[in-house]
Amino acid sequence: MFTGITMNFKRYFIRVLHRLQKGPGYTYKELLVWYCDNTNTHGPKRIIREGPKKKVIWFFLTLLFASLVFWQWGILIGTYLSYSVSSSLSIGFKTMKFPAVTVCNASPYKYSKVRHLLKELDALTEAALERILQSKHGDAISAPPLNSSETVSQRLDLKLWNQIPLVLIDESDPDHPVIIDLFETDQSGSGTRPNSSSPALSNVTSEAQKHKVAVKLCHHKDTPQCIYRNFTSAAQAVTEWYVLQSTSILSKVPLQERIRMGYQPEDMILACLYGAEPCSYRNFTQIYHPDHGNCYIFNWGMDEEALISSNPGAEFGLKLILDISQQDYIPYLTSTAGARLMLHKQKSFPFLKDQGIYAMSGTETSIGILVDELERMGYPYSDCTMNGSDVPVKNLYNEYNTSYSIQACLRSCFQAQMFENCGCGHYLFPLPEGVNYCNSEVDPDWAYCYSSLRASIGHRQFCIDSCKETCNDTQYKMTISMADWPSEASEDWIFHILSYERDLSTNVTLDRNGIIKLNIYFQEYNYRTISESAATTIVWLLSSLGGQFGFWMGGSVLCLIEFGEIIIDFLWITIINIISWGKGLKQKRAWAQYPDAPPTVSELVEAHTNLGFQHEDIITHSHDEVPPPGALPPEPGTPPPNYDSLRVNPLAVIDSDSDAEAS
């Protein structure tokens, strides 16, 4: 049985090979005529069946509409490959997790605890402000004492000033501006108090509006050069200059010491209530934020499950009373008084500088929350990431065990660029391993490098291209309202109770300038889901392609199969012709080896005739001799075959041909 199956398979295989060798049996012209006569597509039939004039007309019409079909197909395929998306909005209703709430003080440190570190810087700032104010009034600049306890003979240590100085730019002549240093220094790097002997400053006129205050940033390596950061207001210039100087000073302070110098939770969080359950500062997680010092997060979800809000409304939300103690703010570093707060997802790092809001002291701030859930499609529809694992930037905020966000990626990228270009890390961002924070003593050019890097469009674009948005995100939309709190009628007893609870004192230690009340709650349980879906699918593509083909050519899928069939036959004929051409070329090369025409098969056979079948007498006697009487005639020799070819067809092939003819 197995042998029979093998023989049948072999016979079938030989038949297929024989069929492939024969080809479809058409020429190109015959194939084209057959297709036009048998296809179901409109147009080609009319080309071969109409008269000469109509043939030309139908040929051009068919060519025109076929071109339109391919043009439309190109547009449709391009639209599909663009992977565009459509957004849909749906509204749902469910109980939701209460967001994580981060609260910080606007001032990162208590001035009473950092005064010793900023003493020299504050003295320089006060002296610089005096000179700026005198220049604005057009007066000759003298040097009044900073306060009654100091004398003019006292000297200022100008090391900080020489590292990042403030200058006045006189633009009375726009083509030749005059740069005026506020302090004169000697070679040792120290200097005296400002005096009226400075020729540049003594010539300041009443055209005060033409003077600008700028921060001078210099680069001392290789070719020394300086840039000037101009500001429209001296207040902006002094604030920026003070931030750069204080950053250099505080970057040398250990983290635990900086935490100790900030606002502690028991001093800042006076009262807490979530729904009907009391809470305290112990229910908050403390983190250190470089911009705002100690921050406290409620319901972060790191150590325990996130809280569920039982009902919408102010009575079921979070109520806080905070004391910001703004009388202990750093005067030149923090000019805004209030609490900085932010609502965000659990296990995400709060970037309050970008996404936070302020709550004003002496008010009750109510924040109603609405939830938007964003669902983006991934590659190839959008360049988003699920967890940041496919982002080439190392996330420096992983040390907080938080989830990926594009803000974390951008800051990590900037810190990596900072280290690559400046050799140190900026104080406001986490440090990579083995990198130190920048300070003016070790890295005197860091401020110049940082300012250039921050202003560089190329570096910013590099980070934007490297980072990706998250595919799924939750956004909290806030409705904010405020009212004075406490009222004049109730402030006396409220301040007495809060002061006693915090300090165990019968004296009032709190006032309206430091107290903030917060109400944070869901406005409603309706949430919006904004989701993306593919605008074009493969079903849309196939239906659109078929619609265009049917509209312009009256075709269908079967017409495409017919067209594919003729393409296969065309290629089949072409391959057989190429093989035949190759064999003919090989045969011509073989004939070229003979000087004359090659012998035929008959000639080759005659040259090798077998004489063994002839009679021996025929060989020994001559042709003229007569055979004796009674002798048998000689046996004839074997005649040569009268064939032009010795090719013998296999029986299987002959059988297959006969079977094919019979069928």
Short mmCIF file of C-alpha atoms in Angstrom, two decimals, residues 128-588:
data_model
loop_
_atom_site.label_atom_id
_atom_site.label_comp_id
_atom_site.label_asym_id
_atom_site.label_seq_id
_atom_site.Cartn_x
_atom_site.Cartn_y
_atom_site.Cartn_z
CA ALA A 128 23.54 95.81 46.83
CA LEU A 129 19.92 96.92 47.23
CA GLU A 130 21.06 100.20 48.78
CA ARG A 131 23.31 100.94 45.80
CA ILE A 132 20.59 99.92 43.31
CA LEU A 133 18.06 102.21 44.99
CA GLN A 134 20.52 105.12 45.01
CA SER A 135 21.27 104.60 41.32
CA LYS A 136 17.55 104.54 40.54
CA HIS A 137 17.14 107.95 42.26
CA GLY A 138 20.12 109.39 40.38
CA ASP A 139 21.97 110.29 43.59
CA ALA A 140 25.70 110.10 44.11
CA ILE A 141 26.26 106.74 45.72
CA SER A 142 27.48 106.77 49.27
CA ALA A 143 27.69 104.02 51.82
CA PRO A 144 25.32 104.36 54.71
CA PRO A 145 25.73 101.67 57.35
CA LEU A 146 23.62 98.56 57.00
CA ASN A 147 22.25 99.11 60.52
CA SER A 148 23.05 101.10 63.59
CA SER A 149 25.43 98.51 64.99
CA GLU A 150 27.79 98.61 62.01
CA THR A 151 30.26 101.25 60.98
CA VAL A 152 31.53 102.25 57.58
CA SER A 153 34.99 101.00 58.43
CA GLN A 154 33.73 97.42 58.64
CA ARG A 155 34.62 95.35 55.61
CA LEU A 156 32.47 92.93 53.62
CA ASP A 157 33.72 89.54 52.51
CA LEU A 158 33.13 89.69 48.76
CA LYS A 159 34.04 86.13 47.83
CA LEU A 160 30.39 85.34 47.15
CA TRP A 161 30.04 88.56 45.20
CA ASN A 162 33.02 87.83 42.96
CA GLN A 163 31.66 84.40 42.11
CA ILE A 164 28.27 85.66 40.87
CA PRO A 165 28.08 89.49 40.88
CA LEU A 166 25.20 91.88 40.20
CA VAL A 167 25.90 94.73 37.79
CA LEU A 168 24.16 97.83 36.48
CA ILE A 169 23.95 98.31 32.74
CA ASP A 170 23.72 101.96 31.62
CA GLU A 171 21.99 102.06 28.24
CA SER A 172 22.05 105.82 27.74
CA ASP A 173 23.98 105.07 24.57
CA PRO A 174 22.48 101.84 23.14
CA ASP A 175 25.48 101.31 20.87
CA HIS A 176 27.98 101.56 23.74
CA PRO A 177 26.34 100.38 26.98
CA VAL A 178 28.29 100.94 30.19
CA ILE A 179 28.55 98.03 32.64
CA ILE A 180 28.88 99.21 36.24
CA ASP A 181 29.96 96.85 39.03
CA LEU A 182 28.25 97.62 42.33
CA PHE A 183 31.36 96.87 44.36
CA GLU A 184 35.06 97.56 43.93
CA THR A 185 37.39 94.71 44.86
CA ASP A 186 41.10 94.38 45.25
CA GLN A 187 43.34 91.48 44.20
CA SER A 188 42.68 89.51 47.37
CA GLY A 189 39.01 89.12 46.58
CA SER A 190 37.79 91.23 49.49
CA GLY A 191 36.57 94.81 49.26
CA THR A 192 35.32 97.81 51.14
CA ARG A 193 31.86 99.17 51.48
CA PRO A 194 30.64 101.13 48.51
CA ASN A 195 31.78 104.73 48.46
CA SER A 196 31.49 107.80 46.27
CA SER A 197 35.00 107.44 44.82
CA SER A 198 33.81 105.08 42.11
CA PRO A 199 33.92 107.21 38.93
CA ALA A 200 31.43 105.04 37.09
CA LEU A 201 28.81 105.28 39.81
CA SER A 202 29.40 108.92 40.69
CA ASN A 203 28.50 109.85 37.12
CA VAL A 204 25.09 108.23 37.29
CA THR A 205 22.53 110.75 36.10
CA SER A 206 18.86 111.14 36.65
CA GLU A 207 18.10 108.93 33.62
CA ALA A 208 17.35 106.09 35.97
CA GLN A 209 14.95 104.42 33.62
CA LYS A 210 17.83 103.51 31.30
CA HIS A 211 19.64 101.44 33.93
CA LYS A 212 19.04 97.72 34.15
CA VAL A 213 20.17 95.30 36.81
CA ALA A 214 21.76 92.11 35.48
CA VAL A 215 23.37 88.98 36.86
CA LYS A 216 26.91 88.49 35.55
CA LEU A 217 27.85 84.87 34.90
CA CYS A 218 31.39 84.06 33.80
CA HIS A 219 33.21 81.06 32.38
CA HIS A 220 36.90 80.91 33.34
CA LYS A 221 38.08 77.73 31.62
CA ASP A 222 39.84 77.82 28.25
CA THR A 223 38.72 81.16 26.83
CA PRO A 224 37.19 83.32 29.61
CA GLN A 225 33.83 84.82 28.69
CA CYS A 226 30.83 86.28 30.48
CA ILE A 227 27.11 86.61 29.84
CA TYR A 228 24.65 89.03 31.41
CA ARG A 229 21.14 87.97 32.33
CA ASN A 230 19.07 91.13 32.08
CA PHE A 231 15.85 91.73 33.99
CA THR A 232 13.19 94.40 33.59
CA SER A 233 12.93 94.79 37.36
CA ALA A 234 15.64 94.90 40.01
CA ALA A 235 13.37 92.78 42.23
CA GLN A 236 13.54 89.93 39.68
CA ALA A 237 17.30 90.31 39.32
CA VAL A 238 17.97 90.27 43.06
CA THR A 239 15.69 87.25 43.57
CA GLU A 240 17.38 85.27 40.79
CA TRP A 241 20.84 86.25 42.07
CA TYR A 242 19.92 85.28 45.64
CA VAL A 243 18.57 81.89 44.51
CA LEU A 244 21.82 81.10 42.69
CA GLN A 245 23.93 82.13 45.67
CA SER A 246 21.80 80.31 48.27
CA THR A 247 21.74 77.19 46.07
CA SER A 248 25.54 77.12 46.12
CA ILE A 249 25.58 77.52 49.91
CA LEU A 250 22.81 75.04 50.79
CA SER A 251 24.08 72.34 48.42
CA LYS A 252 26.98 71.76 50.85
CA VAL A 253 24.60 71.10 53.76
CA PRO A 254 23.79 67.38 54.44
CA LEU A 255 20.23 66.25 53.72
CA GLN A 256 19.34 65.45 57.31
CA GLU A 257 20.45 68.91 58.39
CA ARG A 258 18.31 70.52 55.67
CA ILE A 259 15.31 68.49 56.85
CA ARG A 260 15.91 69.69 60.41
CA MET A 261 15.99 73.32 59.22
CA GLY A 262 12.59 72.99 57.54
CA TYR A 263 9.06 73.13 58.94
CA GLN A 264 8.25 70.09 61.06
CA PRO A 265 4.89 68.28 60.73
CA GLU A 266 3.76 68.81 64.33
CA ASP A 267 4.30 72.56 63.93
CA MET A 268 2.71 72.89 60.50
CA ILE A 269 -0.29 70.51 60.61
CA LEU A 270 -2.54 71.71 63.44
CA ALA A 271 -5.74 69.76 62.71
CA CYS A 272 -6.83 66.99 60.35
CA LEU A 273 -10.17 65.32 59.65
CA TYR A 274 -11.00 62.85 56.86
CA GLY A 275 -14.75 62.34 56.54
CA ALA A 276 -15.85 61.55 60.07
CA GLU A 277 -12.49 60.08 61.10
CA PRO A 278 -9.91 62.21 62.92
CA CYS A 279 -6.33 62.19 61.65
CA SER A 280 -3.07 63.91 62.51
CA TYR A 281 0.37 64.66 61.13
CA ARG A 282 1.26 60.98 61.76
CA ASN A 283 -1.02 60.04 58.86
CA PHE A 284 1.21 62.00 56.48
CA THR A 285 4.35 60.79 54.71
CA GLN A 286 7.26 63.22 54.80
CA ILE A 287 9.50 63.83 51.79
CA TYR A 288 12.11 66.49 51.14
CA HIS A 289 11.42 68.74 48.18
CA PRO A 290 14.31 71.05 47.12
CA ASP A 291 11.95 73.89 46.17
CA HIS A 292 9.74 73.78 49.27
CA GLY A 293 11.71 71.90 51.89
CA ASN A 294 9.71 69.45 53.99
CA CYS A 295 6.48 68.34 52.29
CA TYR A 296 3.80 66.06 53.69
CA ILE A 297 1.66 63.65 51.64
CA PHE A 298 -1.71 62.33 52.77
CA ASN A 299 -2.99 59.03 51.27
CA TRP A 300 0.16 58.40 49.20
CA GLY A 301 -0.52 54.67 49.19
CA MET A 302 3.06 53.58 49.79
CA ASP A 303 2.61 51.70 53.05
CA GLU A 304 -1.12 50.97 53.03
CA GLU A 305 -4.09 50.87 50.69
CA ALA A 306 -5.45 54.11 49.29
CA LEU A 307 -8.52 55.52 51.04
CA ILE A 308 -11.91 55.30 49.34
CA SER A 309 -14.22 58.27 49.44
CA SER A 310 -17.62 57.10 50.66
CA ASN A 311 -19.67 59.99 49.27
CA PRO A 312 -19.18 63.21 47.35
CA GLY A 313 -19.43 66.52 49.14
CA ALA A 314 -17.42 68.64 51.56
CA GLU A 315 -18.48 66.58 54.59
CA PHE A 316 -16.76 63.47 53.23
CA GLY A 317 -13.47 65.00 52.19
CA LEU A 318 -10.23 66.06 53.87
CA LYS A 319 -10.14 69.06 56.22
CA LEU A 320 -6.82 70.57 57.29
CA ILE A 321 -5.69 73.53 59.38
CA LEU A 322 -2.11 74.59 58.68
CA ASP A 323 0.27 77.06 60.27
CA ILE A 324 2.82 78.42 57.78
CA SER A 325 4.56 80.79 60.29
CA GLN A 326 5.41 83.32 57.63
CA GLN A 327 7.11 85.59 60.15
CA ASP A 328 10.02 83.10 59.97
CA TYR A 329 10.33 83.23 56.15
CA ILE A 330 13.69 83.91 54.48
CA PRO A 331 13.22 87.53 53.33
CA TYR A 332 15.22 87.46 50.08
CA LEU A 333 14.46 83.86 49.08
CA THR A 334 10.68 83.59 49.55
CA SER A 335 8.49 86.50 48.56
CA THR A 336 5.23 84.48 48.43
CA ALA A 337 3.36 83.58 51.60
CA GLY A 338 1.03 80.62 51.71
CA ALA A 339 0.86 76.85 51.43
CA ARG A 340 1.69 75.00 48.24
CA LEU A 341 -0.49 71.96 47.60
CA MET A 342 -1.07 69.42 44.87
CA LEU A 343 -3.47 66.57 44.14
CA HIS A 344 -2.01 63.58 42.34
CA LYS A 345 -2.23 59.81 41.94
CA GLN A 346 -1.00 57.39 44.55
CA LYS A 347 2.68 56.43 44.31
CA SER A 348 3.49 59.35 42.01
CA PHE A 349 6.01 62.04 42.85
CA PRO A 350 4.51 65.53 43.37
CA PHE A 351 6.03 68.21 41.15
CA LEU A 352 4.57 71.16 42.97
CA LYS A 353 6.49 73.83 41.08
CA ASP A 354 4.73 72.86 37.85
CA GLN A 355 1.38 71.45 38.93
CA GLY A 356 0.75 72.79 42.43
CA ILE A 357 -1.48 75.65 43.58
CA TYR A 358 -1.20 78.16 46.41
CA ALA A 359 -3.57 78.50 49.34
CA MET A 360 -3.55 81.97 50.90
CA SER A 361 -3.14 82.56 54.61
CA GLY A 362 -6.11 83.88 56.61
CA THR A 363 -8.58 82.09 54.32
CA GLU A 364 -10.58 78.89 54.08
CA THR A 365 -9.91 77.37 50.69
CA SER A 366 -12.42 74.83 49.35
CA ILE A 367 -11.28 72.59 46.50
CA GLY A 368 -13.89 70.53 44.63
CA ILE A 369 -12.45 67.67 42.57
CA LEU A 370 -13.54 66.24 39.23
CA VAL A 371 -11.66 63.25 37.80
CA ASP A 372 -10.51 62.79 34.20
CA GLU A 373 -9.02 59.46 33.19
CA LEU A 374 -6.88 59.50 30.04
CA GLU A 375 -6.30 56.33 28.01
CA ARG A 376 -3.88 56.69 25.10
CA MET A 377 -3.12 54.07 22.48
CA GLY A 378 0.45 52.87 22.36
CA TYR A 379 2.78 52.36 19.43
CA PRO A 380 2.32 52.89 16.50
CA TYR A 381 -0.60 55.23 17.20
CA SER A 382 1.23 57.38 19.76
CA ASP A 383 4.65 57.51 21.33
CA CYS A 384 3.57 56.81 24.90
CA THR A 385 4.92 54.42 27.49
CA MET A 386 3.24 52.19 30.04
CA ASN A 387 5.85 52.30 32.81
CA GLY A 388 8.89 54.11 31.39
CA SER A 389 10.91 50.92 30.79
CA ASP A 390 11.32 51.80 27.09
CA VAL A 391 12.53 55.37 27.79
CA PRO A 392 16.30 55.87 27.25
CA VAL A 393 16.58 58.28 30.21
CA LYS A 394 17.41 56.88 33.65
CA ASN A 395 14.68 57.93 36.07
CA LEU A 396 16.41 59.53 39.07
CA TYR A 397 13.14 59.62 41.01
CA ASN A 398 13.09 55.84 41.35
CA GLU A 399 14.77 56.34 44.73
CA TYR A 400 11.34 57.47 45.99
CA ASN A 401 9.78 54.24 44.61
CA THR A 402 7.32 56.28 42.55
CA SER A 403 5.73 55.59 39.19
CA TYR A 404 6.99 57.02 35.91
CA SER A 405 5.90 60.49 34.78
CA ILE A 406 7.08 62.76 32.02
CA GLN A 407 8.03 65.45 34.58
CA ALA A 408 10.35 62.97 36.30
CA CYS A 409 11.87 62.04 32.94
CA LEU A 410 12.46 65.67 31.89
CA ARG A 411 14.17 66.53 35.17
CA SER A 412 16.27 63.37 35.11
CA CYS A 413 17.32 64.19 31.56
CA PHE A 414 18.25 67.75 32.53
CA GLN A 415 20.30 66.51 35.47
CA ALA A 416 22.14 64.08 33.18
CA GLN A 417 22.84 66.95 30.76
CA MET A 418 23.97 69.08 33.69
CA PHE A 419 26.51 66.49 34.80
CA GLU A 420 27.70 65.87 31.23
CA ASN A 421 28.27 69.55 30.48
CA CYS A 422 29.06 71.04 33.89
CA GLY A 423 30.59 68.14 35.80
CA CYS A 424 28.17 68.41 38.76
CA GLY A 425 24.46 68.13 39.55
CA HIS A 426 21.95 70.87 40.24
CA TYR A 427 20.64 71.24 43.74
CA LEU A 428 16.95 71.06 42.72
CA PHE A 429 17.09 67.54 41.24
CA PRO A 430 18.12 64.09 42.53
CA LEU A 431 21.74 63.12 41.98
CA PRO A 432 23.00 60.25 39.83
CA GLU A 433 25.33 57.85 41.56
CA GLY A 434 28.83 59.25 42.11
CA VAL A 435 27.88 62.89 41.35
CA ASN A 436 28.05 65.86 43.73
CA TYR A 437 25.93 68.99 43.85
CA CYS A 438 27.34 72.13 42.26
CA ASN A 439 28.78 74.87 44.46
CA SER A 440 30.85 77.94 43.63
CA GLU A 441 33.90 76.87 45.61
CA VAL A 442 34.46 73.54 43.84
CA ASP A 443 32.78 74.44 40.54
CA PRO A 444 33.20 78.21 40.00
CA ASP A 445 31.71 78.03 36.49
CA TRP A 446 28.57 76.10 37.41
CA ALA A 447 26.19 79.10 37.32
CA TYR A 448 27.38 80.07 33.81
CA CYS A 449 27.05 76.45 32.64
CA TYR A 450 23.62 76.03 34.25
CA SER A 451 22.28 79.25 32.76
CA SER A 452 23.57 78.35 29.28
CA LEU A 453 22.13 74.86 29.52
CA ARG A 454 18.73 76.11 30.67
CA ALA A 455 18.59 78.59 27.77
CA SER A 456 19.70 76.03 25.19
CA ILE A 457 16.87 75.01 22.88
CA GLY A 458 18.88 72.05 21.59
CA HIS A 459 19.29 70.46 25.02
CA ARG A 460 15.63 71.02 25.88
CA GLN A 461 14.53 69.49 22.59
CA PHE A 462 16.77 66.49 23.20
CA CYS A 463 15.03 65.81 26.51
CA ILE A 464 11.58 66.35 24.98
CA ASP A 465 12.37 63.86 22.22
CA SER A 466 13.80 61.33 24.69
CA CYS A 467 10.90 61.37 27.16
CA LYS A 468 7.43 59.97 26.58
CA GLU A 469 3.97 60.60 27.96
CA THR A 470 2.33 57.87 30.00
CA CYS A 471 -0.35 55.89 28.17
CA ASN A 472 -2.73 55.95 31.15
CA ASP A 473 -3.07 58.97 33.38
CA THR A 474 -5.46 60.45 35.92
CA GLN A 475 -5.97 64.19 36.13
CA TYR A 476 -7.78 66.04 38.89
CA LYS A 477 -9.69 69.13 37.83
CA MET A 478 -10.18 71.55 40.71
CA THR A 479 -12.86 74.12 41.43
CA ILE A 480 -11.42 76.55 43.99
CA SER A 481 -13.26 78.98 46.21
CA MET A 482 -11.99 81.06 49.15
CA ALA A 483 -13.37 82.97 52.12
CA ASP A 484 -11.83 84.80 55.07
CA TRP A 485 -11.15 82.50 58.00
CA PRO A 486 -11.61 82.84 60.84
CA SER A 487 -14.16 85.62 60.94
CA GLU A 488 -13.56 88.63 63.16
CA ALA A 489 -16.21 87.42 65.59
CA SER A 490 -14.64 83.98 66.06
CA GLU A 491 -10.93 84.54 65.57
CA ASP A 492 -10.27 85.18 69.26
CA TRP A 493 -11.46 81.83 70.59
CA ILE A 494 -10.19 79.86 67.58
CA PHE A 495 -6.67 81.25 67.93
CA HIS A 496 -6.72 80.64 71.69
CA ILE A 497 -7.67 76.97 71.25
CA LEU A 498 -5.22 76.31 68.40
CA SER A 499 -2.40 78.02 70.28
CA TYR A 500 -3.06 75.94 73.40
CA GLU A 501 -3.27 72.68 71.42
CA ARG A 502 0.03 73.35 69.68
CA ASP A 503 2.12 75.10 72.38
CA LEU A 504 0.19 74.30 75.57
CA SER A 505 0.16 78.05 76.15
CA THR A 506 -2.67 80.26 77.31
CA ASN A 507 -1.23 83.06 75.19
CA VAL A 508 -2.21 83.49 71.57
CA THR A 509 0.78 82.42 69.47
CA LEU A 510 -1.08 82.26 66.14
CA ASP A 511 -2.49 84.99 63.95
CA ARG A 512 -4.34 85.44 60.68
CA ASN A 513 -1.11 85.79 58.69
CA GLY A 514 -0.08 82.20 59.39
CA ILE A 515 -3.31 80.18 59.50
CA ILE A 516 -4.80 78.34 56.49
CA LYS A 517 -7.86 76.08 56.39
CA LEU A 518 -8.32 73.58 53.54
CA ASN A 519 -11.38 71.57 52.44
CA ILE A 520 -10.67 69.00 49.72
CA TYR A 521 -13.51 66.78 48.46
CA PHE A 522 -15.14 65.19 45.42
CA GLN A 523 -17.78 67.40 43.87
CA GLU A 524 -19.50 64.34 42.44
CA TYR A 525 -18.78 60.72 41.64
CA ASN A 526 -19.16 61.23 37.93
CA TYR A 527 -15.84 60.72 36.22
CA ARG A 528 -14.90 61.29 32.62
CA THR A 529 -12.86 58.83 30.59
CA ILE A 530 -11.14 60.24 27.52
CA SER A 531 -9.97 57.28 25.48
CA GLU A 532 -8.31 56.95 22.11
CA SER A 533 -9.26 54.46 19.42
CA ALA A 534 -7.88 53.81 15.97
CA ALA A 535 -9.46 56.13 13.42
CA THR A 536 -8.65 53.70 10.59
CA THR A 537 -8.72 49.91 10.89
CA ILE A 538 -7.97 47.12 8.44
CA VAL A 539 -11.71 46.63 7.93
CA TRP A 540 -12.04 50.31 7.02
CA LEU A 541 -9.10 50.02 4.64
CA LEU A 542 -10.46 46.97 2.80
CA SER A 543 -13.95 48.41 2.48
CA SER A 544 -12.60 51.74 1.24
CA LEU A 545 -10.31 50.07 -1.30
CA GLY A 546 -13.19 47.90 -2.54
CA GLY A 547 -15.54 50.88 -2.70
CA GLN A 548 -13.16 52.89 -4.87
CA PHE A 549 -12.47 49.90 -7.13
CA GLY A 550 -16.15 49.16 -7.54
CA PHE A 551 -17.08 52.81 -8.16
CA TRP A 552 -14.47 53.58 -10.83
CA MET A 553 -14.01 50.15 -12.47
CA GLY A 554 -17.07 48.11 -11.47
CA GLY A 555 -14.76 45.47 -9.99
CA SER A 556 -14.82 43.16 -7.01
CA VAL A 557 -12.50 40.83 -5.14
CA LEU A 558 -12.92 38.19 -7.87
CA CYS A 559 -11.69 40.72 -10.42
CA LEU A 560 -8.56 41.17 -8.36
CA ILE A 561 -8.09 37.39 -8.30
CA GLU A 562 -8.42 37.33 -12.10
CA PHE A 563 -5.85 40.06 -12.37
CA GLY A 564 -3.55 38.11 -10.04
CA GLU A 565 -3.99 35.06 -12.24
CA ILE A 566 -2.88 36.88 -15.37
CA ILE A 567 0.11 38.29 -13.51
CA ILE A 568 1.14 34.76 -12.49
CA ASP A 569 0.77 33.50 -16.07
CA PHE A 570 2.74 36.46 -17.35
CA LEU A 571 5.58 35.71 -14.96
CA TRP A 572 5.36 32.02 -15.85
CA ILE A 573 5.77 32.69 -19.54
CA THR A 574 8.59 35.11 -18.86
CA ILE A 575 10.51 32.57 -16.76
CA ILE A 576 10.11 29.82 -19.40
CA ASN A 577 11.32 32.21 -22.11
CA ILE A 578 14.32 33.15 -20.03
CA ILE A 579 15.16 29.48 -19.43
CA SER A 580 14.80 28.70 -23.16
CA TRP A 581 16.98 31.66 -24.02
CA GLY A 582 19.61 30.43 -21.58
CA LYS A 583 19.58 26.92 -23.03
CA GLY A 584 19.88 28.28 -26.56
CA LEU A 585 22.79 30.45 -25.56
CA LYS A 586 24.51 27.46 -23.96
CA GLN A 587 23.97 25.36 -27.09
CA LYS A 588 25.42 28.07 -29.33
#
